[in-house]
Amino acid sequence: MFRALPEEIHDLGRRFEAAGFELALVGGPVRDAVLGRSSADLDFTTSARPDETEAILRTWTRDGGIWDMGRDFGTLGGVRNGVKVEITTYRTESYDPTSRKPQVAYGDTLEGDLSRRDFTVNAMAVRLPSLELVDPFDGLADLSRTVLRTPVGPEQSFTDDPLRMMRAVRFVSQLGFRIEDATADAIESLAERITIVSAERVREELVKLMLGAHPRGGLELLVELGLSAHVLPELPALSLEIDEHHHHKDVYQHTLTVLDQAIDLESPAGSGGPCEAPDLVLRLSALFHDIGKPATRRYEPGGAVTFRFHETVGAKMTAKRMKAMTFDKDTTKKVARLVELHLRFHGYAEAPWSDSAVRRYVTDAGELLQHLHRLTRADVTTRNRRKARGLARAYDELEARIDHLAEQEEIGRIRPDLDGNRIMEILGIGPGREVGDAYKHLLELRMEHGPLGEDRASEELKAWWEARDQG
């Protein structure tokens, strides 16, 4: 399987060997090759020191395509014919217990370097150019058993680098593996140490988890092992105590089911369709859609349980949590908006909307309409088949009406019948707040009545202006 590596890689191995140094492909690329998966990353480790690595890379790249931003950690990169590599000198590391940043010291052996890797399945290497597999910690056996286990004692491994605990649950999502019992126990006992890791690094792992093939499994372990209490406390908080009459469903399990169903509604990867898999915005909105429920739960007379305005509260909580985890503003805004809108459809299910209400639904969703379609459908987890079929039919009808109105009116780009220039011309005014107020009034009329045409819009504008002056 490793003979299929690009010829540029075999050539690189021969150059290191000729210079008297060892070179080995290491970590994820080896694991993925054994699993029959492709890997975009080509990570290597070597006995050469950075200056020696650089000298060899310069002969290999030919055009000087080298980068050395990681030199302080012993890492240099290069590219040849589109083949990118990163090469790190053998390392041994010690950690300050209060910091995740390693104190780097160069090592002397490949086996010693592999011992500091996160999990045995990532602690395998292939020597170049011989293609000899090096597996001192039985990573190959763990791969066949789909087990995550640390090369050294898990307490030492997670104390040294707490982010490895997040990587463990991330690999559960990405690879469908299970965490070996002793390793899971160590995560549970050391979970609080994740708080010394930067929010940015934790977010990166959570995103990879959410984009994996099995995010539900990763999230369940995030909660079970106590990590979520420190990085995403809103998730375990969804496990509300169920009242004796079961007047509301298990919100935590409901959320995980909604996530599963939302993923099922993604367009296939590479299809170019809406919400193409894996869609981070859709998945995060499913995860966060009900986080406002614990804060809004109320017991009404007669024993009923309500969660009034949980979508509004949840949108604010979503934005706050995503900001704390350093998500970018655009993703945060989109996810929070979907959380805010996810209940809007239920009014339609109870009584069909007017055309103006349908236009508002589309306009409020904006570019997120396809995401809202999928989130709304995924949010149906009732076991009452009749009720589920009724909701599905109602949403089918709503989507059909949206499509019909879109054909008639280009509903996704609704604008008033008059633009700002015409408003100023008709009213004889210059730029200012009044133009904006007039624009909003005409937009409301457009939403309510559909296209008015320029003549009627002009009459409505003048009538509004006169009534405004009289007021």
PDB file of N, CA and C in Angstrom, residues 26-27 110-124 135-139 142 147-158 160-161 164 167 171 180 182-183:
ATOM      1  N   VAL A  26       4.834   9.262   9.137  1.00  0.00           N
ATOM      2  CA  VAL A  26       4.394   8.981  10.501  1.00  0.00           C
ATOM      3  C   VAL A  26       2.975   9.472  10.749  1.00  0.00           C
ATOM      4  N   GLY A  27       2.299   8.859  11.722  1.00  0.00           N
ATOM      5  CA  GLY A  27       1.029   9.371  12.236  1.00  0.00           C
ATOM      6  C   GLY A  27      -0.167   9.093  11.357  1.00  0.00           C
ATOM      7  N   LEU A 110      13.518   6.852  16.367  1.00  0.00           N
ATOM      8  CA  LEU A 110      12.145   6.874  15.858  1.00  0.00           C
ATOM      9  C   LEU A 110      11.184   6.330  16.909  1.00  0.00           C
ATOM     10  N   GLU A 111      11.578   5.257  17.593  1.00  0.00           N
ATOM     11  CA  GLU A 111      10.705   4.660  18.599  1.00  0.00           C
ATOM     12  C   GLU A 111      10.426   5.647  19.731  1.00  0.00           C
ATOM     13  N   GLY A 112      11.453   6.404  20.132  1.00  0.00           N
ATOM     14  CA  GLY A 112      11.257   7.406  21.175  1.00  0.00           C
ATOM     15  C   GLY A 112      10.304   8.491  20.725  1.00  0.00           C
ATOM     16  N   ASP A 113      10.408   8.901  19.438  1.00  0.00           N
ATOM     17  CA  ASP A 113       9.505   9.906  18.897  1.00  0.00           C
ATOM     18  C   ASP A 113       8.066   9.406  18.884  1.00  0.00           C
ATOM     19  N   LEU A 114       7.888   8.144  18.507  1.00  0.00           N
ATOM     20  CA  LEU A 114       6.538   7.583  18.430  1.00  0.00           C
ATOM     21  C   LEU A 114       5.902   7.472  19.815  1.00  0.00           C
ATOM     22  N   SER A 115       6.716   7.328  20.844  1.00  0.00           N
ATOM     23  CA  SER A 115       6.171   7.166  22.195  1.00  0.00           C
ATOM     24  C   SER A 115       5.455   8.416  22.686  1.00  0.00           C
ATOM     25  N   ARG A 116       5.733   9.578  22.077  1.00  0.00           N
ATOM     26  CA  ARG A 116       5.111  10.821  22.522  1.00  0.00           C
ATOM     27  C   ARG A 116       3.877  11.165  21.687  1.00  0.00           C
ATOM     28  N   ARG A 117       3.442  10.240  20.822  1.00  0.00           N
ATOM     29  CA  ARG A 117       2.239  10.479  20.018  1.00  0.00           C
ATOM     30  C   ARG A 117       0.992  10.287  20.873  1.00  0.00           C
ATOM     31  N   ASP A 118      -0.152  10.773  20.367  1.00  0.00           N
ATOM     32  CA  ASP A 118      -1.372  10.745  21.186  1.00  0.00           C
ATOM     33  C   ASP A 118      -1.940   9.354  21.388  1.00  0.00           C
ATOM     34  N   PHE A 119      -2.075   8.569  20.302  1.00  0.00           N
ATOM     35  CA  PHE A 119      -2.689   7.246  20.412  1.00  0.00           C
ATOM     36  C   PHE A 119      -1.879   6.231  19.614  1.00  0.00           C
ATOM     37  N   THR A 120      -1.994   4.983  19.994  1.00  0.00           N
ATOM     38  CA  THR A 120      -1.194   3.946  19.342  1.00  0.00           C
ATOM     39  C   THR A 120      -1.465   3.873  17.838  1.00  0.00           C
ATOM     40  N   VAL A 121      -2.720   4.159  17.427  1.00  0.00           N
ATOM     41  CA  VAL A 121      -3.032   4.090  15.996  1.00  0.00           C
ATOM     42  C   VAL A 121      -2.360   5.212  15.223  1.00  0.00           C
ATOM     43  N   ASN A 122      -1.865   6.224  15.952  1.00  0.00           N
ATOM     44  CA  ASN A 122      -1.112   7.308  15.325  1.00  0.00           C
ATOM     45  C   ASN A 122       0.376   7.198  15.627  1.00  0.00           C
ATOM     46  N   ALA A 123       0.769   6.122  16.292  1.00  0.00           N
ATOM     47  CA  ALA A 123       2.166   5.927  16.690  1.00  0.00           C
ATOM     48  C   ALA A 123       2.817   4.853  15.837  1.00  0.00           C
ATOM     49  N   MET A 124       2.447   4.804  14.570  1.00  0.00           N
ATOM     50  CA  MET A 124       3.074   3.914  13.604  1.00  0.00           C
ATOM     51  C   MET A 124       3.816   4.748  12.578  1.00  0.00           C
ATOM     52  N   ASP A 135       6.024  -0.330  14.326  1.00  0.00           N
ATOM     53  CA  ASP A 135       4.808  -0.308  15.144  1.00  0.00           C
ATOM     54  C   ASP A 135       5.126  -0.796  16.563  1.00  0.00           C
ATOM     55  N   PRO A 136       5.856   0.008  17.352  1.00  0.00           N
ATOM     56  CA  PRO A 136       6.305  -0.464  18.667  1.00  0.00           C
ATOM     57  C   PRO A 136       5.198  -0.578  19.706  1.00  0.00           C
ATOM     58  N   PHE A 137       4.004   0.001  19.461  1.00  0.00           N
ATOM     59  CA  PHE A 137       2.946   0.007  20.489  1.00  0.00           C
ATOM     60  C   PHE A 137       1.686  -0.721  20.030  1.00  0.00           C
ATOM     61  N   ASP A 138       1.843  -1.602  19.039  1.00  0.00           N
ATOM     62  CA  ASP A 138       0.730  -2.431  18.546  1.00  0.00           C
ATOM     63  C   ASP A 138      -0.438  -1.601  18.021  1.00  0.00           C
ATOM     64  N   GLY A 139      -0.120  -0.520  17.358  1.00  0.00           N
ATOM     65  CA  GLY A 139      -1.168   0.308  16.766  1.00  0.00           C
ATOM     66  C   GLY A 139      -1.949  -0.421  15.703  1.00  0.00           C
ATOM     67  N   ASP A 142      -4.590  -2.364  17.340  1.00  0.00           N
ATOM     68  CA  ASP A 142      -5.661  -1.480  17.808  1.00  0.00           C
ATOM     69  C   ASP A 142      -6.513  -0.983  16.650  1.00  0.00           C
ATOM     70  N   VAL A 147      -9.849   0.481  18.356  1.00  0.00           N
ATOM     71  CA  VAL A 147      -9.700   0.909  19.744  1.00  0.00           C
ATOM     72  C   VAL A 147      -8.713   2.068  19.822  1.00  0.00           C
ATOM     73  N   LEU A 148      -9.039   3.061  20.649  1.00  0.00           N
ATOM     74  CA  LEU A 148      -8.124   4.161  20.936  1.00  0.00           C
ATOM     75  C   LEU A 148      -7.449   3.906  22.274  1.00  0.00           C
ATOM     76  N   ARG A 149      -6.115   3.907  22.266  1.00  0.00           N
ATOM     77  CA  ARG A 149      -5.325   3.639  23.454  1.00  0.00           C
ATOM     78  C   ARG A 149      -4.058   4.483  23.364  1.00  0.00           C
ATOM     79  N   THR A 150      -3.566   4.982  24.470  1.00  0.00           N
ATOM     80  CA  THR A 150      -2.365   5.818  24.459  1.00  0.00           C
ATOM     81  C   THR A 150      -1.107   4.954  24.484  1.00  0.00           C
ATOM     82  N   PRO A 151      -0.021   5.405  23.827  1.00  0.00           N
ATOM     83  CA  PRO A 151       1.224   4.625  23.823  1.00  0.00           C
ATOM     84  C   PRO A 151       1.835   4.484  25.210  1.00  0.00           C
ATOM     85  N   VAL A 152       1.758   5.547  26.010  1.00  0.00           N
ATOM     86  CA  VAL A 152       2.222   5.499  27.399  1.00  0.00           C
ATOM     87  C   VAL A 152       0.989   5.532  28.298  1.00  0.00           C
ATOM     88  N   GLY A 153       1.179   5.541  29.606  1.00  0.00           N
ATOM     89  CA  GLY A 153       0.039   5.584  30.510  1.00  0.00           C
ATOM     90  C   GLY A 153      -0.878   6.757  30.200  1.00  0.00           C
ATOM     91  N   PRO A 154      -2.200   6.535  30.142  1.00  0.00           N
ATOM     92  CA  PRO A 154      -3.108   7.612  29.749  1.00  0.00           C
ATOM     93  C   PRO A 154      -3.066   8.803  30.694  1.00  0.00           C
ATOM     94  N   GLU A 155      -2.865   8.576  31.987  1.00  0.00           N
ATOM     95  CA  GLU A 155      -2.788   9.709  32.916  1.00  0.00           C
ATOM     96  C   GLU A 155      -1.619  10.610  32.560  1.00  0.00           C
ATOM     97  N   GLN A 156      -0.470   9.995  32.251  1.00  0.00           N
ATOM     98  CA  GLN A 156       0.694  10.788  31.849  1.00  0.00           C
ATOM     99  C   GLN A 156       0.429  11.514  30.535  1.00  0.00           C
ATOM    100  N   SER A 157      -0.148  10.791  29.580  1.00  0.00           N
ATOM    101  CA  SER A 157      -0.396  11.377  28.257  1.00  0.00           C
ATOM    102  C   SER A 157      -1.317  12.584  28.337  1.00  0.00           C
ATOM    103  N   PHE A 158      -2.433  12.462  29.090  1.00  0.00           N
ATOM    104  CA  PHE A 158      -3.404  13.552  29.162  1.00  0.00           C
ATOM    105  C   PHE A 158      -2.958  14.666  30.104  1.00  0.00           C
ATOM    106  N   ASP A 160       0.222  15.533  30.271  1.00  0.00           N
ATOM    107  CA  ASP A 160       1.167  16.241  29.406  1.00  0.00           C
ATOM    108  C   ASP A 160       0.440  17.134  28.405  1.00  0.00           C
ATOM    109  N   ASP A 161      -0.601  16.599  27.781  1.00  0.00           N
ATOM    110  CA  ASP A 161      -1.297  17.335  26.723  1.00  0.00           C
ATOM    111  C   ASP A 161      -2.805  17.089  26.835  1.00  0.00           C
ATOM    112  N   ARG A 164      -5.399  16.100  23.996  1.00  0.00           N
ATOM    113  CA  ARG A 164      -5.542  14.732  23.516  1.00  0.00           C
ATOM    114  C   ARG A 164      -6.873  14.123  23.942  1.00  0.00           C
ATOM    115  N   ARG A 167      -9.174  15.090  21.313  1.00  0.00           N
ATOM    116  CA  ARG A 167      -8.871  14.320  20.114  1.00  0.00           C
ATOM    117  C   ARG A 167      -9.478  12.924  20.194  1.00  0.00           C
ATOM    118  N   PHE A 171     -11.859  11.432  17.358  1.00  0.00           N
ATOM    119  CA  PHE A 171     -11.599  10.237  16.563  1.00  0.00           C
ATOM    120  C   PHE A 171     -12.761   9.256  16.631  1.00  0.00           C
ATOM    121  N   GLU A 180     -10.590   2.791  24.708  1.00  0.00           N
ATOM    122  CA  GLU A 180     -10.263   1.721  25.648  1.00  0.00           C
ATOM    123  C   GLU A 180     -10.607   2.166  27.066  1.00  0.00           C
ATOM    124  N   ALA A 182      -9.386   1.971  30.188  1.00  0.00           N
ATOM    125  CA  ALA A 182      -8.435   2.699  31.034  1.00  0.00           C
ATOM    126  C   ALA A 182      -8.213   4.113  30.507  1.00  0.00           C
ATOM    127  N   THR A 183      -8.212   4.250  29.196  1.00  0.00           N
ATOM    128  CA  THR A 183      -8.043   5.566  28.586  1.00  0.00           C
ATOM    129  C   THR A 183      -9.264   6.439  28.863  1.00  0.00           C
TER     130      THR A 183
END
